[in-house]
mmCIF file of C-alpha atoms in Angstrom:
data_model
loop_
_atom_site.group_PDB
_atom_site.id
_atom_site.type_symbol
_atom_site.label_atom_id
_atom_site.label_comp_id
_atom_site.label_asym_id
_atom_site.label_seq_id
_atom_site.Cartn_x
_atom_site.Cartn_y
_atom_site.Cartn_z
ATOM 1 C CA UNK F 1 -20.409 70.699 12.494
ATOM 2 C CA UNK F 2 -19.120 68.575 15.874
ATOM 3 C CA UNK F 3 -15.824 68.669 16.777
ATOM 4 C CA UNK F 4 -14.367 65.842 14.589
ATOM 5 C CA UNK F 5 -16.402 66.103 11.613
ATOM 6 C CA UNK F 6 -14.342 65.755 8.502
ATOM 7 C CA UNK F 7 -15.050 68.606 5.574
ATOM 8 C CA UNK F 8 -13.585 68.196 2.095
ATOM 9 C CA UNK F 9 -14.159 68.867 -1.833
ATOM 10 C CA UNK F 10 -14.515 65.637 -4.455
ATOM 11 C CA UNK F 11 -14.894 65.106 -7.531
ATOM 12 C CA UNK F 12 -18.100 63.811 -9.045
ATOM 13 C CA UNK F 13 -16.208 61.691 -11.908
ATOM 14 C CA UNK F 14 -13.337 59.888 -11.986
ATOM 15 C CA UNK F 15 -11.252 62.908 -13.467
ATOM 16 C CA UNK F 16 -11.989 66.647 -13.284
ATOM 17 C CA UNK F 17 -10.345 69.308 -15.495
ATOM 18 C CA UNK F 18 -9.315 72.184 -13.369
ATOM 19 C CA UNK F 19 -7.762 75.547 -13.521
ATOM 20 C CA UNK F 20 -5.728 77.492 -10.918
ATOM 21 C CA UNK F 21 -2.573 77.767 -9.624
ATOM 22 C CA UNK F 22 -1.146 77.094 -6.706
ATOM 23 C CA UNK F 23 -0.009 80.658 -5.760
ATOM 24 C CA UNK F 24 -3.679 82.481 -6.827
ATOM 25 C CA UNK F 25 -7.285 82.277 -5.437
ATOM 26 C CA UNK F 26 -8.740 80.833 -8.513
ATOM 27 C CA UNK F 27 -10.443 78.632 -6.418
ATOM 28 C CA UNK F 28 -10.940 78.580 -2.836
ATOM 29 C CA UNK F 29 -12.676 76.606 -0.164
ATOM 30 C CA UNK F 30 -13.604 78.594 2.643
ATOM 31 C CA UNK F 31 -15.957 78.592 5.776
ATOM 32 C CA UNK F 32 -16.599 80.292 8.986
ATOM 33 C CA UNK F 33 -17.897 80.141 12.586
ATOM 34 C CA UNK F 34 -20.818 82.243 13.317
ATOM 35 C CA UNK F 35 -20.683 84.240 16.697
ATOM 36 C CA UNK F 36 -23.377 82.618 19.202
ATOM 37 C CA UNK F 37 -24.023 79.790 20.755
ATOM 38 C CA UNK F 38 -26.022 76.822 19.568
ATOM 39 C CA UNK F 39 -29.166 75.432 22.126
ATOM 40 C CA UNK F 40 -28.723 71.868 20.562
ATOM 41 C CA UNK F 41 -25.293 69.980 21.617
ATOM 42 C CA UNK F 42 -23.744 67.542 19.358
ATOM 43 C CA UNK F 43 -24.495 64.268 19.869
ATOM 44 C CA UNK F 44 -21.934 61.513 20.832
ATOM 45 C CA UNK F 45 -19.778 59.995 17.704
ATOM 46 C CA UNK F 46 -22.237 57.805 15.495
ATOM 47 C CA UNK F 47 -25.419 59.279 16.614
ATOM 48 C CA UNK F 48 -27.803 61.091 13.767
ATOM 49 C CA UNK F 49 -27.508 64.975 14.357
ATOM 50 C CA UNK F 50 -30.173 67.630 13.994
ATOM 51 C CA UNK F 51 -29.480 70.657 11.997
ATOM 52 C CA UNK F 52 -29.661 73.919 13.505
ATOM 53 C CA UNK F 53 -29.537 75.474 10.305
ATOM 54 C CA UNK F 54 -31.732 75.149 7.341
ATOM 55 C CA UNK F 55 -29.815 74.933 3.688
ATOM 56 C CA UNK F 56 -30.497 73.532 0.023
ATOM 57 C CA UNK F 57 -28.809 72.757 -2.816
ATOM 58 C CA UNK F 58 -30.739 72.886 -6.480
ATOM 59 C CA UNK F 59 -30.089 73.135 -9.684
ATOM 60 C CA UNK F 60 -31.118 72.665 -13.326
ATOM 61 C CA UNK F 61 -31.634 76.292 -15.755
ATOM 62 C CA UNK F 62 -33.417 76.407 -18.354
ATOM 63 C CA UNK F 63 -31.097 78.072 -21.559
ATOM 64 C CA UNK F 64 -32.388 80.935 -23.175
ATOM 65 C CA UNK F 65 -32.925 84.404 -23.124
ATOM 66 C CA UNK F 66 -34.018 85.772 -19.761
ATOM 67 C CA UNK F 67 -35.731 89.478 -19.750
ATOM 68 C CA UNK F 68 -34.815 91.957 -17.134
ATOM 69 C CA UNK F 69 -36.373 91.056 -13.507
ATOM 70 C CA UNK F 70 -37.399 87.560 -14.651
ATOM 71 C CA UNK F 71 -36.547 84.808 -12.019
ATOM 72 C CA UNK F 72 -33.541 82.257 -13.476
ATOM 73 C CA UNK F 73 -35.685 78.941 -12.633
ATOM 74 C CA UNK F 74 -33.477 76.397 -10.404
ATOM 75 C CA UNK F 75 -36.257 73.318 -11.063
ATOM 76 C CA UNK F 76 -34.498 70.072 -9.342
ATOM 77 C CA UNK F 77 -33.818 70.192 -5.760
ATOM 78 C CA UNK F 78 -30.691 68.098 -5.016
ATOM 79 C CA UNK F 79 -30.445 68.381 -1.658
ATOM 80 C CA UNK F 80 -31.862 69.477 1.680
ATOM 81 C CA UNK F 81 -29.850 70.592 5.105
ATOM 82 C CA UNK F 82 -31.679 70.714 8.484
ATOM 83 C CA UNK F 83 -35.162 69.757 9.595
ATOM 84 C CA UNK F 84 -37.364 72.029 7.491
ATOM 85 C CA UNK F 85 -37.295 70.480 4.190
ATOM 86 C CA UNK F 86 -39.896 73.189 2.895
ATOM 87 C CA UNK F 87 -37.643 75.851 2.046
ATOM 88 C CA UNK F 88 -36.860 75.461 -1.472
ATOM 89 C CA UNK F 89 -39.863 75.650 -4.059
ATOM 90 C CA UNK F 90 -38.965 74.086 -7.290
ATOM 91 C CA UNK F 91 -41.956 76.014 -9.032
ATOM 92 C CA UNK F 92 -41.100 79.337 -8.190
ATOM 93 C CA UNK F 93 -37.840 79.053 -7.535
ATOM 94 C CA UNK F 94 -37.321 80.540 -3.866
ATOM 95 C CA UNK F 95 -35.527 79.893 -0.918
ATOM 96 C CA UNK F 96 -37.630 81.218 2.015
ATOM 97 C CA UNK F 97 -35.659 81.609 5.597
ATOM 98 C CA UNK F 98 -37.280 79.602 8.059
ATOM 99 C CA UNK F 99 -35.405 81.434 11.380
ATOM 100 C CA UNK F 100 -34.027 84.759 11.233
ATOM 101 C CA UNK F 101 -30.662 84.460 10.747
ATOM 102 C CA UNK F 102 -27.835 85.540 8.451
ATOM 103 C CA UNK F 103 -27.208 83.063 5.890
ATOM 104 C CA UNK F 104 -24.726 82.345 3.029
ATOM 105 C CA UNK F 105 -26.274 82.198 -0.782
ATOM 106 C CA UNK F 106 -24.098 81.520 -3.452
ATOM 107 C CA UNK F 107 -25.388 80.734 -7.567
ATOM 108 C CA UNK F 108 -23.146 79.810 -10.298
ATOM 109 C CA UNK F 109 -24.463 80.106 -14.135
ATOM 110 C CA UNK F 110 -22.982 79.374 -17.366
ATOM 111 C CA UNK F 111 -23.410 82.049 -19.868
ATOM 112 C CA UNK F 112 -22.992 81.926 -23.448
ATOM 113 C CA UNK F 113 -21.421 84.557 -26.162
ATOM 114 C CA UNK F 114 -24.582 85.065 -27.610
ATOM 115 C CA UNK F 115 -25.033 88.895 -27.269
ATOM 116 C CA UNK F 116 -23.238 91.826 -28.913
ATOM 117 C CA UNK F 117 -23.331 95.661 -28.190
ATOM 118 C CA UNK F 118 -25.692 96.568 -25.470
ATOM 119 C CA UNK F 119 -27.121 92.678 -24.931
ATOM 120 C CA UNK F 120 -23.618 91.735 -24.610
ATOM 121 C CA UNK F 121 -23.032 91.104 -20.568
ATOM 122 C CA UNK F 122 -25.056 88.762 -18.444
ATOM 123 C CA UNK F 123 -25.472 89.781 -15.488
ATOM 124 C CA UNK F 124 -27.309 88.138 -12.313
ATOM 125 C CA UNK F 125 -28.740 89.846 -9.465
ATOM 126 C CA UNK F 126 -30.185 88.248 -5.883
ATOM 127 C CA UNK F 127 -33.940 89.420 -4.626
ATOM 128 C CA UNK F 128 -34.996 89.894 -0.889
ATOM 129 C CA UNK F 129 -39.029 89.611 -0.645
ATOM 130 C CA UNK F 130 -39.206 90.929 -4.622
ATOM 131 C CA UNK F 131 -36.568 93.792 -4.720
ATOM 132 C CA UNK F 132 -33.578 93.760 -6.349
ATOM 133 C CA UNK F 133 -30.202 93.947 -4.273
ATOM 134 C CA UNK F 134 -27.830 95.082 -6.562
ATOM 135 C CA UNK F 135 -25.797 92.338 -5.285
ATOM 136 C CA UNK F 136 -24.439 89.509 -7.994
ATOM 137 C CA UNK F 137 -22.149 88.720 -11.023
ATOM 138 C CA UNK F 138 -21.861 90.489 -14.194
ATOM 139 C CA UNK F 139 -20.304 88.835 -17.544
ATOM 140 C CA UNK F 140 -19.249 90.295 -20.332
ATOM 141 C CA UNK F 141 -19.911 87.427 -22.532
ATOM 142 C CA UNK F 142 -19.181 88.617 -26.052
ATOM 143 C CA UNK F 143 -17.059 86.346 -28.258
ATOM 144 C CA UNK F 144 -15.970 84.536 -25.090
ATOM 145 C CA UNK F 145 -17.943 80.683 -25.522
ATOM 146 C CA UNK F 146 -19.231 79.812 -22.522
ATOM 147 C CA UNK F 147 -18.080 81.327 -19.125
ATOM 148 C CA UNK F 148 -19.157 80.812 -15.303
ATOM 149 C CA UNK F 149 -20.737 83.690 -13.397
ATOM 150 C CA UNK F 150 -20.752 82.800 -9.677
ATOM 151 C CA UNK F 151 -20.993 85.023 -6.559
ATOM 152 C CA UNK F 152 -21.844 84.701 -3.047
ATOM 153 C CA UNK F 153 -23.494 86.605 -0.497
ATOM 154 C CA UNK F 154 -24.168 87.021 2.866
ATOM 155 C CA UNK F 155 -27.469 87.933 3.736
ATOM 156 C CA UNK F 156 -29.254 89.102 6.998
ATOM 157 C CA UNK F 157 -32.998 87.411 6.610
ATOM 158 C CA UNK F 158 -35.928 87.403 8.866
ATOM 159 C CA UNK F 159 -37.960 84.723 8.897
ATOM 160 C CA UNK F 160 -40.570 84.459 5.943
ATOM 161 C CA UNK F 161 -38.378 86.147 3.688
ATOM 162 C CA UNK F 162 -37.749 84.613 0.574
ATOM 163 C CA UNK F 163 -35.015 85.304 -2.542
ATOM 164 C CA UNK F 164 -34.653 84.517 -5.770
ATOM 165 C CA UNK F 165 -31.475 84.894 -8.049
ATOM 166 C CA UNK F 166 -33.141 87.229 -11.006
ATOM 167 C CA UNK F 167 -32.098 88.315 -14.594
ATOM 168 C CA UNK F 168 -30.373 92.039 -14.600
ATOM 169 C CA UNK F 169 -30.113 94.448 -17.664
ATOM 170 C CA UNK F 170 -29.593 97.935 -17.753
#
């Protein structure tokens, strides 16, 4: 961002249902300044501006049962950040890092109360280069409809390395 740039959360429709309070985090908006210094400037007010940073935003799972280590597919790509628009492939579902860099991932999926017993959680992991981080969400979904798992992580990637967001059972 350039000094001025304007940041802010909208809704897609013309009303959203939400629930928080005022006094909780049950929602939050956040961001940060990395430490460093940028090689590009900004450019004056109205001028395009390159992207030092690469980013995407994608979407649309599959439902269904998913078997322990198999990728969750994100298939439509909504949206690409920077000047590498390669990062994201649809048909494997990966996000490669095209600088090392740390970087931000976050995933949000809606599970449903289909499991009992031992089947009963849902649980989501992220993968660096094919292993497993033991970082991501866990839901125990049983008799609860449908509920959100999201997380977000912060990741130190070198360049090359890709990640997927993977199924997780014990």
């Amino acid at each position: 961002l350039c000094q001025g740039d304007i940041v802010d959360v909208r809704s897609r429709h013309r009303t959203s249902d939400l629930y928080g309070q005022t006094t909780r985090g049950l929602g939050h908006f956040y961001g940060y300044r990395t430490k460093g210094t940028v090689s590009k400037k900004c450019p004056p007010p109205g001028k395009p501006k390159t992207c030092p940073f690469a980013g995407v935003t994608a979407y649309g799972i599959s439902e269904g049962a998913y078997k322990s280590g198999q990728v969750i597919p994100f298939r439509k790509l909504l949206h690409t950040f920077g000047t590498n628009k390669n990062i994201y492939n649809t048909g494997n579902s990966r996000f490669t890092a095209p600088i090392t860099g740390v970087y931000k991932l976050s995933f949000a999926i809606l599970s449903a109360s289909s499991g009992s017993g031992s089947t009963k959680y849902t649980e989501m992991d992220w993968w660096v280069n094919g292993k497993d981080t033991n970082v991501g969400c866990l839901d125990d979904i049983q008799s609860k409809g449908h509920t959100p798992c999201l997380t977000s992580a912060i990741l130190q990637l070198n360049a090359g390395d890709y990640v997927e967001v993977r199924s997780h059972l014990r």
